[in-house]
Amino acid sequence: QVQLVESGGGVVQPGRSLRLSCAASGFTFSRFGMHWVRQAPGKGLEWVAVIWYDGSDNHYADSVKGRFTISRDDSKNTLYLQMNSLRVEDTAVYYCARDYGPIDYWGQGTQVTVSS
Amino acid sequence: EVVLTQSPATLSLSPGERATLSCRASQSVSNYLAWYQHKPGQAPRLLIYDASNRATGIPDRFSGNGSGTDFTLTISSLEPEDFAVYYCHQRFNWPPLTFGGGTKVEIK
């Protein structure tokens, strides 16, 4: 079955960096676009970034553009999110999710807390 | 950016009752509208895609309809496991992909 497992979250000071990973299994990872979506405390879901199935294109929410980078390693079936210049408002649970037209499968998320 | 407005914010109902959730888009999203169920500590679960198609394994008490700017998710008879937060989501006009603010279905 499809599984997406995020890791790499933690507590970090404002201005620092963090890299999230998402290990995929149960499907042919290289055939699917992938997203990162986050949920701040007490808030709804916010889309963060997408990478095409072949890595040829990517897009970002304005709130993270220029600070976050999405990438993938198909040899490891892993999706990444490099987060630089973190801000307090980036505090959230970060989910990776598979694109099947609609987003169909999600991981359980990893918590990122940005605090001094 | 397409803004999705969900109503009501909270729906207080009893098991066995019918739930009707609304999602309104700021501009047409054709039928590229999905619904997700989200419980604390769990992964969101796709219920409905393309406005009215149930995802694999979703019980038929869940149904969706609508097109353009107005959409509805109906749960015909609430089961105890259905109490959760529900989000609508559009993929017609993006980036950015957008989600509604959510409707919490709680036990009355």
Coordinates of N, CA and C in Angstrom, one line a residue:
Chain A
Q1 N 0.8 -1.2 0.0 CA 0.0 0.0 0.0 C 0.9 1.2 0.0
V2 N 0.3 2.3 -0.4 CA 1.0 3.6 -0.5 C 1.4 4.1 0.9
Q3 N 2.7 4.4 1.1 CA 3.1 5.0 2.4 C 4.0 6.1 2.1
L4 N 3.8 7.2 2.9 CA 4.6 8.4 2.9 C 5.0 8.7 4.3
V5 N 6.3 8.7 4.6 CA 6.7 8.9 6.0 C 7.7 10.1 6.0
E6 N 7.2 11.2 6.7 CA 8.1 12.4 6.8 C 9.0 12.3 8.0
S7 N 10.1 13.0 7.9 CA 11.1 13.1 9.0 C 11.9 14.3 8.9
G8 N 12.6 14.7 9.9 CA 13.5 15.8 9.9 C 13.0 17.1 10.6
G9 N 11.8 17.0 11.1 CA 11.2 18.1 11.8 C 11.9 18.3 13.2
G10 N 11.7 19.4 13.8 CA 12.3 19.7 15.1 C 12.1 21.2 15.5
V11 N 12.8 21.6 16.5 CA 12.8 22.9 17.0 C 14.0 23.7 16.5
V12 N 13.8 24.8 15.9 CA 14.9 25.6 15.3 C 14.7 27.1 15.6
Q13 N 15.8 27.8 15.7 CA 15.7 29.2 15.9 C 15.4 30.0 14.6
P14 N 14.8 31.1 14.7 CA 14.5 31.9 13.5 C 15.8 32.2 12.8
G15 N 15.8 32.2 11.5 CA 16.9 32.4 10.6 C 17.7 31.2 10.3
R16 N 17.5 30.1 11.0 CA 18.2 28.8 10.8 C 17.6 28.0 9.7
S17 N 18.2 26.9 9.4 CA 17.7 26.0 8.3 C 17.3 24.6 8.8
L18 N 16.5 23.9 8.0 CA 16.1 22.6 8.3 C 15.8 21.9 7.0
R19 N 16.1 20.6 7.0 CA 15.7 19.8 5.8 C 14.8 18.7 6.1
L20 N 13.6 18.7 5.5 CA 12.6 17.6 5.7 C 12.8 16.6 4.6
S21 N 12.5 15.3 5.0 CA 12.5 14.2 4.1 C 11.2 13.5 4.1
C22 N 10.8 12.9 3.0 CA 9.6 12.1 2.9 C 10.0 10.8 2.1
A23 N 9.9 9.7 2.8 CA 10.2 8.4 2.2 C 8.9 7.8 1.7
A24 N 9.0 7.4 0.4 CA 7.8 6.9 -0.2 C 7.9 5.4 -0.5
S25 N 6.9 4.7 -0.4 CA 6.9 3.3 -0.7 C 5.5 2.8 -1.2
G26 N 5.4 1.7 -1.8 CA 4.1 1.1 -2.2 C 3.7 1.6 -3.6
F27 N 4.5 2.4 -4.3 CA 4.1 2.9 -5.6 C 5.4 3.3 -6.3
T28 N 5.3 3.5 -7.6 CA 6.4 3.9 -8.5 C 6.6 5.4 -8.3
F29 N 7.5 5.7 -7.4 CA 7.7 7.1 -7.0 C 8.0 8.0 -8.2
S30 N 8.8 7.6 -9.1 CA 9.2 8.4 -10.2 C 8.1 8.8 -11.2
R31 N 7.0 8.2 -11.0 CA 5.9 8.5 -11.9 C 4.9 9.6 -11.4
F32 N 5.2 10.1 -10.2 CA 4.2 11.0 -9.6 C 4.8 12.3 -9.2
G33 N 4.1 13.4 -9.5 CA 4.4 14.7 -8.8 C 4.2 14.6 -7.4
M34 N 4.9 15.4 -6.6 CA 4.8 15.4 -5.1 C 4.7 16.8 -4.6
H35 N 3.9 16.9 -3.5 CA 3.7 18.2 -2.9 C 4.2 18.2 -1.4
W36 N 4.4 19.4 -0.9 CA 4.5 19.7 0.5 C 3.3 20.6 0.9
V37 N 2.6 20.2 2.0 CA 1.5 21.0 2.5 C 1.7 21.2 4.0
R38 N 1.4 22.3 4.5 CA 1.6 22.5 6.0 C 0.3 23.0 6.7
Q39 N 0.3 22.8 8.0 CA -0.8 23.2 8.8 C -0.2 23.9 10.1
A40 N -0.4 25.2 10.2 CA 0.0 25.9 11.3 C -0.9 25.6 12.5
P41 N -0.5 25.8 13.7 CA -1.3 25.5 14.9 C -2.7 26.3 14.8
G42 N -3.7 25.5 14.9 CA -5.1 26.1 14.9 C -5.6 26.6 13.6
K43 N -4.8 26.4 12.5 CA -5.1 26.9 11.2 C -5.5 25.7 10.3
G44 N -5.8 26.1 9.0 CA -6.2 25.1 8.0 C -4.9 24.7 7.2
L45 N -5.2 24.0 6.1 CA -4.1 23.5 5.3 C -3.6 24.5 4.4
E46 N -2.3 24.6 4.2 CA -1.7 25.6 3.3 C -0.7 24.8 2.4
W47 N -0.9 24.9 1.1 CA 0.0 24.3 0.1 C 1.3 25.1 0.1
V48 N 2.4 24.3 0.1 CA 3.8 24.9 0.1 C 4.5 24.8 -1.2
A49 N 4.6 23.7 -1.8 CA 5.4 23.5 -3.0 C 5.0 22.2 -3.7
V50 N 5.4 22.2 -5.0 CA 5.2 21.0 -5.8 C 6.4 20.8 -6.7
I51 N 6.7 19.5 -7.0 CA 7.7 19.2 -7.9 C 7.1 18.2 -8.9
W52 N 7.4 18.4 -10.2 CA 6.9 17.5 -11.2 C 7.5 16.1 -11.1
Y53 N 6.8 15.1 -11.7 CA 7.2 13.7 -11.5 C 8.6 13.5 -12.0
D54 N 9.1 14.3 -13.0 CA 10.4 14.1 -13.5 C 11.4 15.1 -13.0
G55 N 10.9 15.9 -12.1 CA 11.8 17.0 -11.5 C 12.0 18.2 -12.4
S56 N 11.3 18.2 -13.6 CA 11.6 19.3 -14.6 C 11.0 20.6 -14.2
D57 N 10.1 20.7 -13.2 CA 9.5 21.9 -12.8 C 9.1 21.9 -11.4
N58 N 9.0 23.1 -10.8 CA 8.5 23.1 -9.4 C 7.9 24.5 -9.2
H59 N 7.0 24.6 -8.2 CA 6.4 25.9 -7.9 C 6.3 26.0 -6.4
Y60 N 6.2 27.2 -5.9 CA 6.1 27.5 -4.5 C 5.0 28.5 -4.1
A61 N 4.6 28.4 -2.9 CA 3.7 29.4 -2.4 C 4.5 30.7 -2.2
D62 N 3.8 31.8 -2.4 CA 4.6 33.1 -2.2 C 5.2 33.2 -0.8
S63 N 4.6 32.6 0.2 CA 5.1 32.8 1.6 C 6.4 32.1 1.8
V64 N 6.8 31.2 0.9 CA 8.1 30.5 1.1 C 9.1 30.7 -0.1
K65 N 8.6 31.3 -1.2 CA 9.4 31.5 -2.4 C 10.7 32.2 -2.0
G66 N 11.8 31.6 -2.5 CA 13.1 32.1 -2.3 C 13.8 31.6 -1.0
R67 N 13.0 31.0 -0.2 CA 13.6 30.5 1.1 C 13.5 28.9 1.1
F68 N 12.5 28.3 0.5 CA 12.4 26.9 0.5 C 12.7 26.3 -0.9
T69 N 13.2 25.1 -0.9 CA 13.5 24.4 -2.1 C 13.0 22.9 -2.0
I70 N 12.2 22.6 -3.0 CA 11.7 21.2 -3.1 C 12.6 20.4 -4.0
S71 N 12.9 19.2 -3.7 CA 13.7 18.3 -4.6 C 13.3 16.9 -4.4
R72 N 13.9 16.0 -5.2 CA 13.6 14.6 -5.1 C 14.8 13.8 -5.5
D73 N 14.8 12.6 -5.0 CA 15.9 11.6 -5.4 C 15.1 10.3 -5.7
D74 N 14.9 10.0 -6.9 CA 14.1 8.9 -7.3 C 14.8 7.6 -7.0
S75 N 16.2 7.6 -7.0 CA 16.9 6.4 -6.6 C 16.7 6.0 -5.2
K76 N 16.3 7.0 -4.3 CA 16.0 6.7 -2.9 C 14.5 6.8 -2.6
N77 N 13.7 7.0 -3.6 CA 12.2 7.2 -3.4 C 12.0 8.2 -2.3
T78 N 12.6 9.3 -2.4 CA 12.6 10.3 -1.3 C 12.4 11.7 -1.8
L79 N 11.5 12.4 -1.2 CA 11.2 13.8 -1.5 C 11.8 14.7 -0.3
Y80 N 12.3 15.8 -0.7 CA 12.9 16.7 0.3 C 12.3 18.1 0.3
L81 N 12.5 18.8 1.4 CA 12.1 20.2 1.5 C 13.2 20.9 2.3
Q82 N 14.1 21.6 1.6 CA 15.1 22.4 2.2 C 14.5 23.8 2.6
M83 N 14.5 24.0 3.9 CA 13.9 25.3 4.5 C 15.0 26.2 5.0
N84 N 15.2 27.3 4.4 CA 16.2 28.3 4.9 C 15.6 29.5 5.4
S85 N 16.3 30.3 6.2 CA 15.8 31.6 6.7 C 14.4 31.4 7.4
L86 N 14.3 30.4 8.2 CA 13.1 30.1 8.8 C 12.5 31.2 9.7
R87 N 11.2 31.3 9.7 CA 10.5 32.4 10.5 C 9.6 31.7 11.5
V88 N 9.2 32.5 12.5 CA 8.3 32.0 13.5 C 7.0 31.5 12.8
E89 N 6.6 32.2 11.8 CA 5.3 31.8 11.1 C 5.4 30.6 10.2
D90 N 6.6 30.0 10.1 CA 6.8 28.7 9.4 C 6.4 27.5 10.3
T91 N 6.2 27.8 11.6 CA 5.8 26.8 12.6 C 4.6 26.1 12.1
A92 N 4.7 24.8 11.9 CA 3.5 24.0 11.4 C 3.9 22.5 11.4
V93 N 2.9 21.7 11.1 CA 3.1 20.3 10.8 C 3.2 20.3 9.2
Y94 N 4.2 19.6 8.8 CA 4.5 19.6 7.3 C 4.2 18.2 6.8
Y95 N 3.3 18.1 5.8 CA 2.9 16.9 5.2 C 3.5 16.8 3.8
C96 N 3.9 15.6 3.4 CA 4.2 15.4 2.0 C 3.0 14.6 1.4
A97 N 2.7 14.8 0.1 CA 1.5 14.3 -0.5 C 1.8 13.9 -1.9
R98 N 1.1 12.9 -2.4 CA 1.2 12.5 -3.8 C 0.2 13.1 -4.7
D99 N 0.6 13.5 -5.9 CA -0.2 14.1 -6.9 C -0.7 13.0 -7.9
Y100 N -2.0 12.8 -7.9 CA -2.6 11.8 -8.8 C -3.7 12.5 -9.6
G101 N -3.4 13.8 -10.0 CA -4.5 14.6 -10.5 C -5.0 15.4 -9.2
P102 N -5.9 14.8 -8.5 CA -6.0 15.4 -7.1 C -4.9 14.9 -6.2
I103 N -4.6 15.5 -5.1 CA -3.7 14.9 -4.1 C -4.4 13.8 -3.5
D104 N -3.9 12.6 -3.6 CA -4.6 11.4 -3.1 C -4.1 10.8 -1.8
Y105 N -2.8 10.7 -1.6 CA -2.2 10.2 -0.4 C -1.3 11.2 0.3
W106 N -1.4 11.2 1.6 CA -0.7 12.1 2.5 C 0.1 11.3 3.5
G107 N 1.2 11.8 4.0 CA 1.9 11.3 5.1 C 1.2 11.8 6.4
Q108 N 1.7 11.4 7.5 CA 1.2 11.8 8.8 C 1.8 13.1 9.3
G109 N 2.8 13.5 8.7 CA 3.4 14.9 9.0 C 4.5 14.8 9.9
T110 N 5.3 15.9 9.9 CA 6.4 16.1 10.8 C 6.3 17.6 11.4
Q111 N 6.5 17.7 12.7 CA 6.3 19.0 13.3 C 7.6 19.9 13.2
V112 N 7.4 21.1 12.7 CA 8.5 22.1 12.7 C 8.1 23.2 13.6
T113 N 9.0 23.5 14.5 CA 8.7 24.7 15.4 C 9.9 25.6 15.3
V114 N 9.6 26.9 15.0 CA 10.6 27.9 14.9 C 10.4 28.9 16.0
S115 N 11.4 28.9 16.9 CA 11.2 29.7 18.1 C 12.6 30.0 18.7
S116 N 12.7 31.2 19.2 CA 14.0 31.6 19.9 C 14.0 31.2 21.3
Chain B
E1 N -5.4 34.2 -7.2 CA -5.5 33.0 -6.3 C -7.0 32.8 -6.1
V2 N -7.4 31.5 -6.2 CA -8.7 31.1 -5.9 C -8.9 30.9 -4.4
V3 N -9.9 31.7 -3.9 CA -10.2 31.6 -2.4 C -11.4 30.7 -2.3
L4 N -11.3 29.7 -1.4 CA -12.4 28.8 -1.1 C -12.9 29.1 0.3
T5 N -14.2 29.3 0.3 CA -14.9 29.7 1.6 C -15.8 28.5 2.0
Q6 N -15.5 27.9 3.1 CA -16.3 26.8 3.6 C -17.3 27.3 4.7
S7 N -18.5 26.7 4.7 CA -19.5 27.0 5.7 C -20.3 25.8 6.0
P8 N -20.8 25.7 7.3 CA -20.4 26.5 8.4 C -19.0 26.2 8.9
A9 N -18.5 27.0 9.8 CA -17.2 26.7 10.4 C -17.3 25.4 11.3
T10 N -18.4 25.3 12.0 CA -18.7 24.2 12.8 C -20.1 23.7 12.6
L11 N -20.2 22.3 12.6 CA -21.5 21.7 12.5 C -21.7 20.7 13.6
S12 N -22.7 21.0 14.5 CA -22.9 20.1 15.6 C -24.1 19.2 15.4
L13 N -23.8 17.9 15.2 CA -24.8 17.0 14.9 C -24.7 15.7 15.7
S14 N -25.7 14.9 15.7 CA -25.7 13.6 16.4 C -25.5 12.5 15.4
P15 N -24.9 11.4 15.8 CA -24.8 10.2 15.0 C -26.1 9.8 14.3
G16 N -26.1 9.5 13.1 CA -27.3 9.2 12.3 C -27.9 10.3 11.6
E17 N -27.5 11.5 11.9 CA -28.0 12.7 11.2 C -27.3 12.9 9.9
R18 N -27.9 13.8 9.1 CA -27.3 14.1 7.8 C -26.5 15.4 8.0
A19 N -25.3 15.4 7.3 CA -24.5 16.6 7.4 C -24.3 17.1 6.0
T20 N -24.5 18.4 5.8 CA -24.3 19.1 4.6 C -23.3 20.2 4.7
L21 N -22.2 20.1 4.0 CA -21.1 21.1 4.1 C -21.0 21.8 2.8
S22 N -20.7 23.1 2.8 CA -20.6 23.9 1.6 C -19.2 24.5 1.4
C23 N -18.9 24.6 0.1 CA -17.6 25.2 -0.3 C -17.9 26.1 -1.5
R24 N -17.5 27.4 -1.3 CA -17.8 28.3 -2.4 C -16.4 28.9 -2.9
A25 N -16.2 28.9 -4.2 CA -15.0 29.4 -4.8 C -15.1 30.8 -5.3
S26 N -14.1 31.6 -5.2 CA -14.1 33.0 -5.6 C -14.2 33.2 -7.1
Q27 N -13.9 32.1 -7.8 CA -14.0 32.1 -9.3 C -14.2 30.6 -9.7
S28 N -14.6 30.4 -10.9 CA -14.9 29.0 -11.3 C -13.7 28.1 -11.2
V29 N -13.9 26.9 -10.7 CA -12.9 25.9 -10.6 C -13.3 24.7 -11.4
S30 N -14.3 24.9 -12.3 CA -14.9 23.8 -13.1 C -15.4 22.7 -12.1
N31 N -14.9 21.5 -12.3 CA -15.3 20.4 -11.4 C -14.0 19.9 -10.7
Y32 N -12.9 20.7 -10.7 CA -11.7 20.3 -10.1 C -11.6 20.6 -8.6
L33 N -12.6 20.0 -7.9 CA -12.8 20.3 -6.5 C -12.7 18.9 -5.7
A34 N -11.9 18.9 -4.7 CA -11.8 17.7 -3.9 C -12.2 18.0 -2.4
W35 N -12.6 16.9 -1.7 CA -12.9 17.0 -0.3 C -12.0 16.0 0.5
Y36 N -11.5 16.5 1.6 CA -10.7 15.7 2.5 C -11.2 15.6 3.9
Q37 N -11.0 14.5 4.6 CA -11.3 14.4 6.0 C -10.0 14.4 6.8
H38 N -10.0 15.1 7.9 CA -8.8 15.2 8.6 C -9.0 15.1 10.1
K39 N -8.4 14.1 10.7 CA -8.5 13.9 12.2 C -7.2 14.2 12.8
P40 N -7.2 14.7 14.1 CA -5.9 15.1 14.7 C -4.9 14.0 14.7
G41 N -3.7 14.3 14.4 CA -2.6 13.3 14.4 C -2.6 12.3 13.3
Q42 N -3.5 12.5 12.3 CA -3.6 11.6 11.2 C -3.3 12.3 9.9
A43 N -3.1 11.5 8.9 CA -3.0 12.0 7.5 C -4.3 12.4 7.0
P44 N -4.5 13.5 6.3 CA -5.7 13.8 5.6 C -6.1 12.7 4.7
R45 N -7.4 12.5 4.5 CA -7.9 11.3 3.7 C -8.7 11.9 2.6
L46 N -8.4 11.5 1.3 CA -9.2 11.9 0.2 C -10.6 11.2 0.2
L47 N -11.6 12.0 0.2 CA -13.0 11.5 0.1 C -13.6 11.5 -1.3
I48 N -13.6 12.7 -1.8 CA -14.2 13.0 -3.1 C -13.2 13.8 -4.0
Y49 N -13.2 13.4 -5.3 CA -12.4 14.2 -6.2 C -13.2 14.5 -7.4
D50 N -12.8 15.6 -8.1 CA -13.5 16.1 -9.3 C -15.0 16.2 -9.0
A51 N -15.3 16.8 -7.8 CA -16.6 17.3 -7.3 C -17.5 16.2 -6.9
S52 N -17.5 15.0 -7.6 CA -18.5 14.1 -7.2 C -18.1 12.6 -7.3
N53 N -16.8 12.4 -7.5 CA -16.3 11.0 -7.5 C -15.7 10.5 -6.2
R54 N -16.3 9.5 -5.7 CA -15.8 8.9 -4.4 C -14.4 8.3 -4.7
A55 N -13.5 8.5 -3.7 CA -12.2 7.9 -3.8 C -12.3 6.4 -3.4
T56 N -11.3 5.7 -3.7 CA -11.3 4.3 -3.4 C -11.5 4.0 -2.0
G57 N -12.4 3.1 -1.7 CA -12.7 2.7 -0.3 C -13.6 3.6 0.5
I58 N -14.0 4.7 -0.1 CA -14.9 5.6 0.7 C -16.3 5.1 0.7
P59 N -17.0 5.1 1.8 CA -18.3 4.6 1.9 C -19.3 5.5 1.1
D60 N -20.4 4.9 0.7 CA -21.3 5.6 -0.2 C -22.2 6.6 0.6
R61 N -22.0 6.7 1.9 CA -22.8 7.7 2.7 C -22.1 9.1 2.4
F62 N -20.9 9.1 1.8 CA -20.3 10.4 1.4 C -20.6 10.6 -0.1
S63 N -21.1 11.9 -0.3 CA -21.4 12.2 -1.7 C -21.0 13.7 -1.9
G64 N -20.6 14.0 -3.1 CA -20.3 15.4 -3.5 C -21.0 15.8 -4.7
N65 N -21.3 17.1 -4.8 CA -21.9 17.6 -6.0 C -21.5 19.1 -6.2
G66 N -21.8 19.6 -7.3 CA -21.5 21.0 -7.6 C -20.6 21.1 -8.8
S67 N -20.5 22.4 -9.3 CA -19.6 22.7 -10.4 C -19.5 24.2 -10.4
G68 N -18.4 24.7 -11.0 CA -18.2 26.2 -11.1 C -17.7 26.7 -9.8
T69 N -18.6 27.3 -9.0 CA -18.2 28.0 -7.8 C -18.9 27.4 -6.5
D70 N -19.9 26.6 -6.7 CA -20.6 26.1 -5.5 C -20.6 24.6 -5.4
F71 N -20.2 24.1 -4.3 CA -20.0 22.7 -4.1 C -20.5 22.3 -2.7
T72 N -21.0 21.0 -2.6 CA -21.5 20.5 -1.4 C -21.0 19.1 -1.2
L73 N -20.6 18.8 0.1 CA -20.3 17.5 0.6 C -21.4 17.1 1.5
T74 N -22.0 15.9 1.2 CA -23.1 15.4 2.1 C -22.7 14.1 2.7
I75 N -22.9 14.0 4.0 CA -22.8 12.7 4.7 C -24.2 12.3 5.1
S76 N -24.7 11.2 4.5 CA -26.1 10.9 4.6 C -26.5 10.6 6.0
S77 N -25.7 9.8 6.7 CA -26.0 9.4 8.1 C -24.7 9.3 8.8
L78 N -24.5 10.2 9.7 CA -23.2 10.3 10.4 C -22.9 9.0 11.3
E79 N -21.7 8.5 11.0 CA -21.2 7.4 11.9 C -20.2 8.0 12.9
P80 N -20.0 7.4 14.0 CA -19.1 8.0 15.0 C -17.7 8.3 14.5
E81 N -17.2 7.6 13.5 CA -15.9 7.9 13.0 C -15.9 9.0 12.0
D82 N -17.0 9.6 11.7 CA -17.1 10.7 10.7 C -16.9 12.1 11.4
F83 N -16.8 12.1 12.7 CA -16.6 13.4 13.4 C -15.1 13.8 13.2
A84 N -14.9 14.9 12.5 CA -13.6 15.3 12.0 C -13.7 16.7 11.4
V85 N -12.6 17.2 10.9 CA -12.6 18.4 10.1 C -12.5 18.0 8.6
Y86 N -13.3 18.8 7.8 CA -13.4 18.5 6.4 C -12.9 19.8 5.6
Y87 N -12.1 19.5 4.6 CA -11.5 20.6 3.8 C -11.9 20.4 2.3
C88 N -12.2 21.5 1.7 CA -12.3 21.4 0.2 C -11.0 22.0 -0.4
H89 N -10.7 21.6 -1.6 CA -9.4 21.9 -2.3 C -9.6 22.0 -3.8
Q90 N -9.0 23.0 -4.4 CA -9.2 23.2 -5.8 C -7.8 23.0 -6.5
R91 N -7.8 22.4 -7.7 CA -6.6 22.3 -8.5 C -6.9 22.7 -9.9
F92 N -7.8 23.6 -10.1 CA -8.2 24.1 -11.5 C -7.3 25.2 -11.9
N93 N -7.1 26.2 -11.0 CA -6.3 27.4 -11.3 C -5.2 27.5 -10.2
W94 N -4.0 27.0 -10.7 CA -2.8 27.0 -9.8 C -1.6 27.1 -10.6
P95 N -0.4 27.4 -9.9 CA -0.3 27.7 -8.5 C -0.9 29.0 -8.1
P96 N -1.2 29.2 -6.8 CA -1.1 28.1 -5.8 C -2.3 27.2 -5.7
L97 N -2.1 26.0 -5.4 CA -3.2 25.1 -4.9 C -3.8 25.8 -3.7
T98 N -5.1 25.7 -3.5 CA -5.7 26.3 -2.4 C -6.7 25.4 -1.7
F99 N -6.9 25.6 -0.4 CA -7.8 24.8 0.4 C -8.8 25.8 1.1
G100 N -9.9 25.3 1.4 CA -10.9 26.0 2.2 C -10.4 26.1 3.7
G101 N -11.0 26.9 4.5 CA -10.7 27.0 5.9 C -11.1 25.8 6.8
G102 N -11.9 25.0 6.2 CA -12.4 23.8 7.0 C -13.7 23.9 7.7
T103 N -14.4 22.8 7.8 CA -15.6 22.7 8.6 C -15.4 21.6 9.6
K104 N -15.6 21.9 10.8 CA -15.5 20.9 11.9 C -16.9 20.3 12.1
V105 N -17.0 19.0 12.0 CA -18.2 18.3 12.3 C -18.0 17.7 13.7
E106 N -18.8 18.2 14.6 CA -18.6 17.7 16.0 C -19.9 17.1 16.5
I107 N -19.7 16.3 17.6 CA -20.8 15.6 18.2 C -21.6 16.5 19.0
K108 N -22.9 16.5 18.8 CA -23.8 17.4 19.5 C -24.1 16.8 20.9

